[in-house]
Each structure stands twice: as C-alpha cells, then as structure tokens.
Amino acid sequence: GENVEQHPSTLSVQEGDSAVIKCTYSDSASNYFPWYKQELGKRPQLIIDIRSNVGEKKDQRIAVTLNKTAKHFSLHITETQPEDSAVYFCAAIPSGNTPLVFGKGTRLSVIA
Amino acid sequence: DVKVTQSSRYLVKRTGEKVFLECVQDMDHENMFWYRQDPGLGLRLIYFSYDVKMKEKGDIPEGYSVSREKKERFSLILESASTNQTSMYLCASSFGTGGRAGSPLHFGNGTRLTVT
C-alpha cells in the first residue's frame, strides 16, 4: 500500500525566515496531496492541497510543490510568524477506493 | 461550515470496560473515519465507512469495532479497554462517494481517552 514519509520531524526557524517540509510517497497512482495544520490542543485543519495535474499552488504565504516523477511534494511557508507554530501533516490518497495516508508530522517552532 | 462533533473531550475508563466514542457530522457527508493520534506516530486509521451500515478496517483495527446505523453518526467501540488504548481519538468526515480523491477531511476536536 501507499507509504508517506515526512521530514523533518521537528523544525525550528527564526521569525521571518522560510520553512520547508518535505514528503515522499510510494504509490505512483496517488493523485491528491493535502496538508493539514494542527495547533496545540486543536483539531487538524486543511491549509492547502494539490492535485496531480498541477505542479505548484500558492495561497498567500504558503505554497505546495509536487514532483510526480520523483514522487515527492513539499510545503513552503515564507515570512514565518509565531502563529505558524504547529504540527504539520502531509497526506496522499492512493489509487482506488482507499482513504488518505498521512505522514508522521513535523513540529514547526517559529522563534520570535 | 462543517461541524464534526465528538461526544466527549476527555474520558477516563478502567481496564476491561466497554467504551463508546461517538461522532456526529452535520454536512451529510458519506465518508467517516476514526483515527488514533500518538506522539511520534502521526495519525493512524482505525476504521472507516463510506456509507450507512458499511465499515472497513484501517491500519490498526485490533481491539476496536465501529457502528454506522445512521449517515451522520459513526461510533467507535472499545470492546474491552486496555491501557495501550490510552490515546487521542479523532473522528473525521468527508464528502464524496467512496472516499475517493479530492475530498478534504474535516476533523472533530478529539477525545483524549485514558485507560487506567
């Protein structure tokens, strides 16, 4: 089945710097790649997603890139702010009728 | 806005008890899911359902069962709670038949279960 690897597991950046989180997937037929943000004590919430027919998508300070050949996708956060501190999960939906498979998460800390 | 409601935020149960975790969504979503969240292990899928009275095992179904008698409600059952089931349990729902691609998950606030 699908396997999603996420790196790094923890990431600390200075406020204003950029943060990049990378994920790889194993099923070449996977076609939907969402990213979820989970603030401390709260539920995971979708922040951005990308489909396999698109290489990049941006929404203000966040962007996601997808490289189908290499089977990896990345989350980019620019001009980080303290409120970006959270755990971020990547996910992929494999082929067929199967649910999302999540990476193990990245704990991002933005230091003021 | 989609609302996924889990009946309890915190729950403490004794070893061997039968435990029911309830989840209700108000957006007429076909798909519902139960995840378990543990530090360093991410979100692991326990069971899911794509329709009323339908259920499928996820990655870690052992020790759990589910019930979906109505479209809006998906219950997770721990038949005989054990200490290794102490965890955060998250329910989620999504739109779309069969849970196929492009259907974002909407999560509940979670139930932190402690089994003593």
Short mmCIF file of C-alpha atoms in Angstrom, two decimals:
data_model
loop_
_atom_site.label_atom_id
_atom_site.label_comp_id
_atom_site.label_asym_id
_atom_site.label_seq_id
_atom_site.Cartn_x
_atom_site.Cartn_y
_atom_site.Cartn_z
CA GLY A 1 0.00 0.00 0.00
CA GLU A 2 0.85 3.68 0.00
CA ASN A 3 3.62 4.87 2.32
CA VAL A 4 4.19 8.56 3.07
CA GLU A 5 7.48 9.68 4.62
CA GLN A 6 7.73 13.18 6.10
CA HIS A 7 10.87 15.14 7.04
CA PRO A 8 12.00 16.70 9.25
CA SER A 9 10.13 15.59 12.36
CA THR A 10 10.98 18.87 14.09
CA LEU A 11 11.92 22.24 12.64
CA SER A 12 12.85 25.49 14.34
CA VAL A 13 13.11 28.75 12.40
CA GLN A 14 13.51 32.40 13.29
CA GLU A 15 10.52 34.62 12.77
CA GLY A 16 10.57 35.98 9.22
CA ASP A 17 12.57 33.08 7.80
CA SER A 18 11.17 30.42 5.47
CA ALA A 19 10.28 26.86 6.43
CA VAL A 20 10.19 23.84 4.14
CA ILE A 21 8.70 20.45 4.94
CA LYS A 22 9.16 17.55 2.54
CA CYS A 23 7.18 14.38 1.92
CA THR A 24 7.70 11.40 -0.33
CA TYR A 25 5.11 8.85 -1.38
CA SER A 26 5.36 5.38 -2.85
CA ASP A 27 2.23 4.86 -4.97
CA SER A 28 2.75 6.49 -8.36
CA ALA A 29 -1.03 6.47 -8.90
CA SER A 30 -1.65 8.80 -5.94
CA ASN A 31 -3.37 11.92 -7.18
CA TYR A 32 -4.33 14.17 -4.26
CA PHE A 33 -1.96 15.67 -1.70
CA PRO A 34 -3.36 17.77 1.17
CA TRP A 35 -1.53 19.45 4.04
CA TYR A 36 -3.04 19.79 7.50
CA LYS A 37 -2.03 22.10 10.34
CA GLN A 38 -2.69 21.15 13.94
CA GLU A 39 -2.20 23.82 16.57
CA LEU A 40 -1.66 22.76 20.15
CA GLY A 41 -4.84 21.28 21.60
CA LYS A 42 -6.82 21.76 18.41
CA ARG A 43 -8.05 19.67 15.53
CA PRO A 44 -6.06 19.22 12.30
CA GLN A 45 -7.26 21.63 9.63
CA LEU A 46 -6.67 21.64 5.92
CA ILE A 47 -4.42 24.53 4.87
CA ILE A 48 -3.65 23.72 1.25
CA ASP A 49 -3.92 20.85 -1.19
CA ILE A 50 -2.67 19.98 -4.65
CA ARG A 51 -3.77 17.55 -7.30
CA SER A 52 -1.52 15.51 -9.54
CA ASN A 53 -2.23 17.58 -12.65
CA VAL A 54 -0.70 20.69 -11.04
CA GLY A 55 2.95 21.33 -10.19
CA GLU A 56 2.61 24.20 -7.75
CA LYS A 57 -0.09 26.02 -5.80
CA LYS A 58 0.18 29.15 -3.66
CA ASP A 59 -2.05 30.73 -1.06
CA GLN A 60 -0.56 33.90 0.42
CA ARG A 61 2.49 32.83 2.47
CA ILE A 62 2.13 29.11 1.90
CA ALA A 63 2.84 27.10 -1.23
CA VAL A 64 2.98 23.46 -2.15
CA THR A 65 5.05 21.92 -4.93
CA LEU A 66 4.64 18.48 -6.44
CA ASN A 67 7.20 16.45 -8.38
CA LYS A 68 5.38 13.41 -9.75
CA THR A 69 8.48 11.91 -11.34
CA ALA A 70 10.38 11.89 -8.06
CA LYS A 71 7.20 11.20 -6.05
CA HIS A 72 7.70 14.00 -3.59
CA PHE A 73 5.85 17.11 -2.54
CA SER A 74 6.79 19.98 -0.26
CA LEU A 75 5.19 22.68 1.86
CA HIS A 76 6.83 26.10 1.82
CA ILE A 77 6.00 28.79 4.36
CA THR A 78 7.53 32.21 3.80
CA GLU A 79 7.90 35.09 6.27
CA THR A 80 7.08 32.79 9.17
CA GLN A 81 5.20 34.15 12.16
CA PRO A 82 4.76 32.79 15.70
CA GLU A 83 1.21 31.69 14.83
CA ASP A 84 2.68 29.33 12.24
CA SER A 85 3.99 27.21 15.13
CA ALA A 86 2.10 23.91 14.93
CA VAL A 87 2.35 20.31 13.79
CA TYR A 88 2.00 19.92 10.03
CA PHE A 89 0.89 16.69 8.38
CA CYS A 90 1.20 15.80 4.74
CA ALA A 91 -1.01 13.14 3.18
CA ALA A 92 -1.61 11.32 -0.06
CA ILE A 93 -4.59 9.49 -1.42
CA PRO A 94 -3.61 6.25 -3.13
CA SER A 95 -5.25 4.78 -6.16
CA GLY A 96 -8.59 3.11 -5.96
CA ASN A 97 -11.03 3.36 -3.13
CA THR A 98 -8.69 3.88 -0.18
CA PRO A 99 -8.51 6.69 2.38
CA LEU A 100 -5.79 9.26 2.91
CA VAL A 101 -2.42 8.08 4.17
CA PHE A 102 -0.69 10.56 6.49
CA GLY A 103 2.93 11.31 7.17
CA LYS A 104 4.04 11.26 10.81
CA GLY A 105 4.03 15.03 11.14
CA THR A 106 6.51 17.90 11.53
CA ARG A 107 6.54 20.07 14.63
CA LEU A 108 7.37 23.60 13.48
CA SER A 109 8.50 26.15 16.03
CA VAL A 110 8.83 29.79 14.99
CA ILE A 111 11.08 31.67 17.36
CA ALA A 112 10.34 35.35 17.85
CA ASP B 1 -19.06 25.42 7.96
CA VAL B 2 -18.74 21.69 8.52
CA LYS B 3 -19.19 20.60 12.06
CA VAL B 4 -17.88 17.28 13.34
CA THR B 5 -18.78 16.78 16.98
CA GLN B 6 -17.25 14.22 19.28
CA SER B 7 -19.31 13.49 22.36
CA SER B 8 -16.53 13.75 24.94
CA ARG B 9 -13.34 15.80 25.10
CA TYR B 10 -11.84 13.81 27.96
CA LEU B 11 -12.69 10.30 29.10
CA VAL B 12 -11.23 8.10 31.85
CA LYS B 13 -12.11 4.42 31.85
CA ARG B 14 -10.94 1.31 33.65
CA THR B 15 -9.23 -1.68 32.07
CA GLY B 16 -11.80 -4.15 30.75
CA GLU B 17 -14.63 -1.64 30.39
CA LYS B 18 -16.58 -1.34 27.15
CA VAL B 19 -16.11 2.17 25.80
CA PHE B 20 -18.18 4.05 23.23
CA LEU B 21 -16.82 7.10 21.41
CA GLU B 22 -19.49 8.95 19.45
CA CYS B 23 -19.08 11.20 16.44
CA VAL B 24 -21.73 13.20 14.61
CA GLN B 25 -21.35 15.33 11.47
CA ASP B 26 -23.89 17.80 10.16
CA MET B 27 -22.93 18.10 6.48
CA ASP B 28 -24.49 14.95 5.06
CA HIS B 29 -21.04 13.53 4.31
CA GLU B 30 -20.92 9.98 3.00
CA ASN B 31 -17.49 9.17 4.43
CA MET B 32 -16.49 8.94 8.06
CA PHE B 33 -13.23 7.92 9.70
CA TRP B 34 -11.71 7.17 13.09
CA TYR B 35 -8.05 7.96 13.70
CA ARG B 36 -5.81 7.49 16.65
CA GLN B 37 -3.09 10.09 17.33
CA ASP B 38 0.00 9.28 19.40
CA PRO B 39 3.23 11.33 19.72
CA GLY B 40 5.72 10.44 17.00
CA LEU B 41 3.29 8.09 15.25
CA GLY B 42 1.10 10.63 13.48
CA LEU B 43 -2.48 9.84 12.56
CA ARG B 44 -3.27 6.16 12.24
CA LEU B 45 -6.51 4.97 10.69
CA ILE B 46 -8.57 2.58 12.81
CA TYR B 47 -11.78 2.13 10.79
CA PHE B 48 -13.67 3.97 8.10
CA SER B 49 -17.08 3.92 6.50
CA TYR B 50 -18.23 5.06 3.07
CA ASP B 51 -21.94 4.51 3.65
CA VAL B 52 -24.53 3.63 6.25
CA LYS B 53 -24.02 0.13 7.68
CA MET B 54 -20.74 -0.14 5.80
CA LYS B 55 -17.38 -0.40 7.54
CA GLU B 56 -13.82 -1.14 6.53
CA LYS B 57 -10.74 -1.88 8.62
CA GLY B 58 -7.96 0.64 8.60
CA ASP B 59 -4.34 0.12 9.59
CA ILE B 60 -4.86 -0.66 13.30
CA PRO B 61 -8.33 -2.18 13.83
CA GLU B 62 -7.37 -4.71 16.51
CA GLY B 63 -9.28 -4.17 19.75
CA TYR B 64 -11.82 -1.84 18.12
CA SER B 65 -15.13 -2.08 16.32
CA VAL B 66 -17.43 0.52 14.77
CA SER B 67 -21.09 1.12 14.10
CA ARG B 68 -22.76 3.30 11.49
CA GLU B 69 -26.52 2.96 11.76
CA LYS B 70 -27.21 6.49 10.52
CA LYS B 71 -25.40 8.56 7.93
CA GLU B 72 -24.46 11.33 10.36
CA ARG B 73 -23.20 9.15 13.20
CA PHE B 74 -20.11 6.95 13.43
CA SER B 75 -19.32 5.22 16.71
CA LEU B 76 -16.02 3.70 17.79
CA ILE B 77 -16.26 0.86 20.30
CA LEU B 78 -13.51 -0.50 22.51
CA GLU B 79 -14.85 -3.92 23.45
CA SER B 80 -12.55 -4.34 26.45
CA ALA B 81 -10.41 -1.28 27.08
CA SER B 82 -6.71 -1.80 27.73
CA THR B 83 -4.00 0.61 28.89
CA ASN B 84 -2.35 0.59 25.45
CA GLN B 85 -5.51 2.17 24.07
CA THR B 86 -4.83 5.33 26.03
CA SER B 87 -4.64 7.91 23.26
CA MET B 88 -6.22 10.84 21.43
CA TYR B 89 -9.03 9.69 19.13
CA LEU B 90 -10.03 11.84 16.19
CA CYS B 91 -13.14 11.44 14.08
CA ALA B 92 -13.31 12.89 10.57
CA SER B 93 -15.77 13.11 7.71
CA SER B 94 -15.57 13.95 4.02
CA PHE B 95 -17.81 14.44 1.03
CA GLY B 96 -17.88 12.16 -1.97
CA THR B 97 -18.85 8.66 -2.77
CA GLY B 98 -16.33 6.03 -1.86
CA GLY B 99 -13.91 8.46 -0.24
CA ARG B 100 -12.10 8.98 -3.46
CA ALA B 101 -9.63 11.66 -4.46
CA GLY B 102 -10.05 15.34 -3.79
CA SER B 103 -12.23 15.16 -0.76
CA PRO B 104 -10.74 17.02 2.22
CA LEU B 105 -11.18 15.59 5.69
CA HIS B 106 -12.97 17.62 8.38
CA PHE B 107 -11.91 16.63 11.87
CA GLY B 108 -13.64 16.71 15.21
CA ASN B 109 -11.92 18.18 18.29
CA GLY B 110 -10.81 14.79 19.51
CA THR B 111 -11.41 12.65 22.59
CA ARG B 112 -8.50 12.10 24.92
CA LEU B 113 -9.08 8.66 26.41
CA THR B 114 -7.17 7.45 29.44
CA VAL B 115 -7.48 3.79 30.43
CA THR B 116 -6.30 3.00 33.94
#
